[in-house]
CSV table of C-alpha atoms in Angstrom, one decimal:
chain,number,residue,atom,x,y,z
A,1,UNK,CA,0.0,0.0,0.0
A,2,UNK,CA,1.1,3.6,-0.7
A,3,UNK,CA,0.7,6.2,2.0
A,4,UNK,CA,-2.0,7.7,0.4
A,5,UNK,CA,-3.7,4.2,0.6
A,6,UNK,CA,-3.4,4.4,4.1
A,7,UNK,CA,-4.8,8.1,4.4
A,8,UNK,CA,-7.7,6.3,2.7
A,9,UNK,CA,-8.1,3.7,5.2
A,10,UNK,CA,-8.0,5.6,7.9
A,11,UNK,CA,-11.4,7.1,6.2
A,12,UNK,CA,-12.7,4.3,7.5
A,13,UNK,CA,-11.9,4.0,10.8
A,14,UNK,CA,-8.3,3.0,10.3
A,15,UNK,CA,-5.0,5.2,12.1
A,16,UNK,CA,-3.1,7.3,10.0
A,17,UNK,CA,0.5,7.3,10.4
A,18,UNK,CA,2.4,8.5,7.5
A,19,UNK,CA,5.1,11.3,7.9
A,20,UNK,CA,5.7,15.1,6.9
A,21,UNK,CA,7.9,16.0,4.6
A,22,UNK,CA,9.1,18.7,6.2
A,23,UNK,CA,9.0,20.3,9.7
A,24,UNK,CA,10.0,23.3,11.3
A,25,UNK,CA,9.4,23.9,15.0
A,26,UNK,CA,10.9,26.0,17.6
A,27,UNK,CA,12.9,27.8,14.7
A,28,UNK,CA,13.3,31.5,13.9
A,29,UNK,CA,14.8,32.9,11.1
A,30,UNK,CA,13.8,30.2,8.5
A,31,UNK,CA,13.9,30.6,4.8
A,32,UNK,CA,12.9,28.0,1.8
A,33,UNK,CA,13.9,29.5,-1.0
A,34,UNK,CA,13.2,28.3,-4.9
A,35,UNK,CA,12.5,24.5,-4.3
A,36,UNK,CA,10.4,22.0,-5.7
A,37,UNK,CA,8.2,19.6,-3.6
A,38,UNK,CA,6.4,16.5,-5.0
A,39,UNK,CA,4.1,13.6,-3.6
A,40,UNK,CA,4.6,13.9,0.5
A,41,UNK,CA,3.0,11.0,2.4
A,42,UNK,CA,1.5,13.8,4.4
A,43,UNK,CA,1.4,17.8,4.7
A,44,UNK,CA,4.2,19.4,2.8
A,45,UNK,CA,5.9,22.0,5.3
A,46,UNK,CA,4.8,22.9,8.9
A,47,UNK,CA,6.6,25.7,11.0
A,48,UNK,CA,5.4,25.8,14.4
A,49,UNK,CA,7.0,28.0,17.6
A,50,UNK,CA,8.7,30.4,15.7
A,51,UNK,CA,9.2,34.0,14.7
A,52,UNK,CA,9.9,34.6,10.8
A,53,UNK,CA,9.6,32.2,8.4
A,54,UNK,CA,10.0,33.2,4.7
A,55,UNK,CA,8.6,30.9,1.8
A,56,UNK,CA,9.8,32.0,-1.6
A,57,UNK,CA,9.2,30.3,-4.7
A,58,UNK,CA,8.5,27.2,-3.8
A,59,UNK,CA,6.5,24.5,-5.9
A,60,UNK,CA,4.7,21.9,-4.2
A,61,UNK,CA,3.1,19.5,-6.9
A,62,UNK,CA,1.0,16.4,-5.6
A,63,UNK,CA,-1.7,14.5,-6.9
A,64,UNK,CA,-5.3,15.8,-6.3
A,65,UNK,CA,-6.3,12.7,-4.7
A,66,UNK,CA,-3.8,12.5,-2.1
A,67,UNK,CA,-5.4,13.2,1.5
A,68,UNK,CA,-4.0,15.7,4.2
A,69,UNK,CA,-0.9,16.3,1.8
A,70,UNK,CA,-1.6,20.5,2.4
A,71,UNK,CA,1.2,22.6,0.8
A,72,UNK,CA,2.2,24.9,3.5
A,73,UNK,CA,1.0,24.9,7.3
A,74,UNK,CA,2.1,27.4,9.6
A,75,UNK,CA,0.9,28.1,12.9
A,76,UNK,CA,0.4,27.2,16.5
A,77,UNK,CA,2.6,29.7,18.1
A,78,UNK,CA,4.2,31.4,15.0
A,79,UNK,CA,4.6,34.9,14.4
A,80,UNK,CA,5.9,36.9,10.9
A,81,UNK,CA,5.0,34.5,8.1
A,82,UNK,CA,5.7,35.5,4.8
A,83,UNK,CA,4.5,32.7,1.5
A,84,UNK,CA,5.6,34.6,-1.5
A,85,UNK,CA,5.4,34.3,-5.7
A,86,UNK,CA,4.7,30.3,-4.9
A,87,UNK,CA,2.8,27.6,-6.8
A,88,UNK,CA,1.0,24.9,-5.0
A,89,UNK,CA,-1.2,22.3,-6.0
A,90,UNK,CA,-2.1,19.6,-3.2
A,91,UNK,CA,-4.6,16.9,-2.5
A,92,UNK,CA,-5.9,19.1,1.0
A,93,UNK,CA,-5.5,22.7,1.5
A,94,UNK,CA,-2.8,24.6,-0.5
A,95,UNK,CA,-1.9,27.0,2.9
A,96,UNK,CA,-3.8,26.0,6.1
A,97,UNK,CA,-2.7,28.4,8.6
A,98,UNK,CA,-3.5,26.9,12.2
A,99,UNK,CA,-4.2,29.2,15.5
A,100,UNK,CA,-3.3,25.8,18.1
A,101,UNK,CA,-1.2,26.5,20.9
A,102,UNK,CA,0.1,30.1,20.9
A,103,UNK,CA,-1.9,30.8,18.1
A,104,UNK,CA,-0.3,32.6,14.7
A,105,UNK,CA,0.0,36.7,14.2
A,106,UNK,CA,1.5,38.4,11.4
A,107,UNK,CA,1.4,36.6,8.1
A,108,UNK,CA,1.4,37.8,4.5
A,109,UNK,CA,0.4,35.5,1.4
A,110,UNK,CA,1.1,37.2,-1.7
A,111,UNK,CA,1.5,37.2,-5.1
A,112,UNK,CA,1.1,33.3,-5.1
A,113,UNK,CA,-0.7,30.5,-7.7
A,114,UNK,CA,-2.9,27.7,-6.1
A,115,UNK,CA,-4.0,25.1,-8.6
A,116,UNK,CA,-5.9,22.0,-7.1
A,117,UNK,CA,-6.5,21.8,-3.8
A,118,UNK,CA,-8.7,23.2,-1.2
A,119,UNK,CA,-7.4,26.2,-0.9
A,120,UNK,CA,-6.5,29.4,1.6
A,121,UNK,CA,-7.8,28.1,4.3
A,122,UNK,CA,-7.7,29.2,8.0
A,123,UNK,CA,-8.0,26.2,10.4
A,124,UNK,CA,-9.3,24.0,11.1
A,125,UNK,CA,-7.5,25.2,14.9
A,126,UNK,CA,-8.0,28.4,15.6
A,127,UNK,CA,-8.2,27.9,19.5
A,128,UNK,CA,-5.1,30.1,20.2
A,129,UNK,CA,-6.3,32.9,17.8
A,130,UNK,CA,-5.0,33.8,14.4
A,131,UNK,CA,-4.6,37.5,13.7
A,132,UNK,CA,-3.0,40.2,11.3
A,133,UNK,CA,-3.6,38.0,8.1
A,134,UNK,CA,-3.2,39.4,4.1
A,135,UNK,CA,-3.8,37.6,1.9
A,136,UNK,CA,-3.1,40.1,-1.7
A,137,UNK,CA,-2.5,38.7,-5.5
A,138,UNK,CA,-3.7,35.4,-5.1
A,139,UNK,CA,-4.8,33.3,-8.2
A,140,UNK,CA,-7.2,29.7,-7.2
A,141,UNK,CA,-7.8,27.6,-10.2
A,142,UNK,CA,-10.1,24.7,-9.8
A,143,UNK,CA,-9.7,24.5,-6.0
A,144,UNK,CA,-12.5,22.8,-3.7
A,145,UNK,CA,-12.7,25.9,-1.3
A,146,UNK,CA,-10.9,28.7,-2.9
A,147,UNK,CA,-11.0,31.2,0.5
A,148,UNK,CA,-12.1,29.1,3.7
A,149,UNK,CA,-11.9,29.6,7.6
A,150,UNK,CA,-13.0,26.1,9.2
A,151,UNK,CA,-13.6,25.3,12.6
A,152,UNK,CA,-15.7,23.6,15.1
A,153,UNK,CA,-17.0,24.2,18.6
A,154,UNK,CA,-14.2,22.0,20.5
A,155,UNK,CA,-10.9,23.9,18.2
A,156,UNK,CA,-12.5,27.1,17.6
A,157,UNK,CA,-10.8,30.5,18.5
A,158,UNK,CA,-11.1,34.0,17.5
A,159,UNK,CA,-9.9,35.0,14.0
A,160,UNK,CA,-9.5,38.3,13.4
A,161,UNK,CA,-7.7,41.7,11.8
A,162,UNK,CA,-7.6,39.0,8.4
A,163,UNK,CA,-8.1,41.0,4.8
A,164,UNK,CA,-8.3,39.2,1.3
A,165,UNK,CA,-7.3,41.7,-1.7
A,166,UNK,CA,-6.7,41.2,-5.7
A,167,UNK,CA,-8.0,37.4,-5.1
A,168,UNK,CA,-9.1,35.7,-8.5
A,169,UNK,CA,-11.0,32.1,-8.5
A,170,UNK,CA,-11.9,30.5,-11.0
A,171,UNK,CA,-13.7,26.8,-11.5
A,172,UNK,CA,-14.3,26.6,-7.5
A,173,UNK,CA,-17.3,24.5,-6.2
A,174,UNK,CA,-16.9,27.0,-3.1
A,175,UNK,CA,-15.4,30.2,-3.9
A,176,UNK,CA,-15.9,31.2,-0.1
A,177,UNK,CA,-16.9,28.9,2.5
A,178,UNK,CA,-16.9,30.0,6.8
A,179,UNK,CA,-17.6,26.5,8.6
């Protein structure tokens, strides 16, 4: 079985235990910078417990079928994020910025091409707040959710200060969607 198989198991009641590709946590300072990333088991990049972390051209390029394999994840106590000039296209949300433990303030998500996917998305945590979003020059083509904050009453958190400008979407089934 691939991993992917087994994200599709665990659909039905199985566990999921496939890795990241790659993790940042406790980290300040990071930069990824002009790389290409293809077919992780799981999400793409997380950064976690940190202050500034700069994505920069950076291709992410899985298949649309593949389960919880988001592009880019920051959050749960993370503060200055910056996803620039960037093309993702993932089987689960192209950025899903989480508000966990510590919550996330400051980010920027600009000039930046999401293909497939489901998304810029906010959540599904956001019990530690998220705050101080933009989100400017952002093409969705053919994306699930093209602009979504998700929650629920048990990881839920305030969300606010968050501003969406020069977005285009095209060939979404839900071009906004606030769950």
């Amino acid at each position: 079985e691939s991993w992917w198989d087994l994200a599709n198991d665990a659909r039905k009641g199985g566990n999921q235990q496939v890795p990241r590709l790659v993790i940042f946590d406790s980290s300040n300072d990071v930069t990824i910078y002009r790389i290409t990333l293809r077919n992780s088991a799981n999400f793409h990049v997380t950064y976690n417990h940190g202050d500034g972390f700069t994505v920069w051209g950076l291709r992410i390029d899985t298949p649309k079928t593949a389960r919880n394999t988001d592009g880019v994840d920051p959050g749960n106590g993370s503060k200055n994020v910056t996803v620039t000039q960037s093309f993702i296209r993932a089987g689960d949300d192209n950025i899903a910025i989480k508000g966990g433990t510590g919550g996330l303030t400051n980010m920027t998500v600009s000039h930046n091409h999401f293909y497939y996917g489901h998304g810029m998305s906010i959540g599904s945590e956001t019990f530690g707040g998220v705050s101080k979003v933009l989100v400017t020059d952002l093409t969705l083509d053919g994306d699930d959710n093209a602009l979504r904050i998700k929650s629920n009453p048990t990881r839920g958190g305030l969300v606010e200060d968050v501003v969406y400008d020069d977005v285009c979407i095209r060939d979404s089934r839900n071009p906004i969607l606030l769950d």
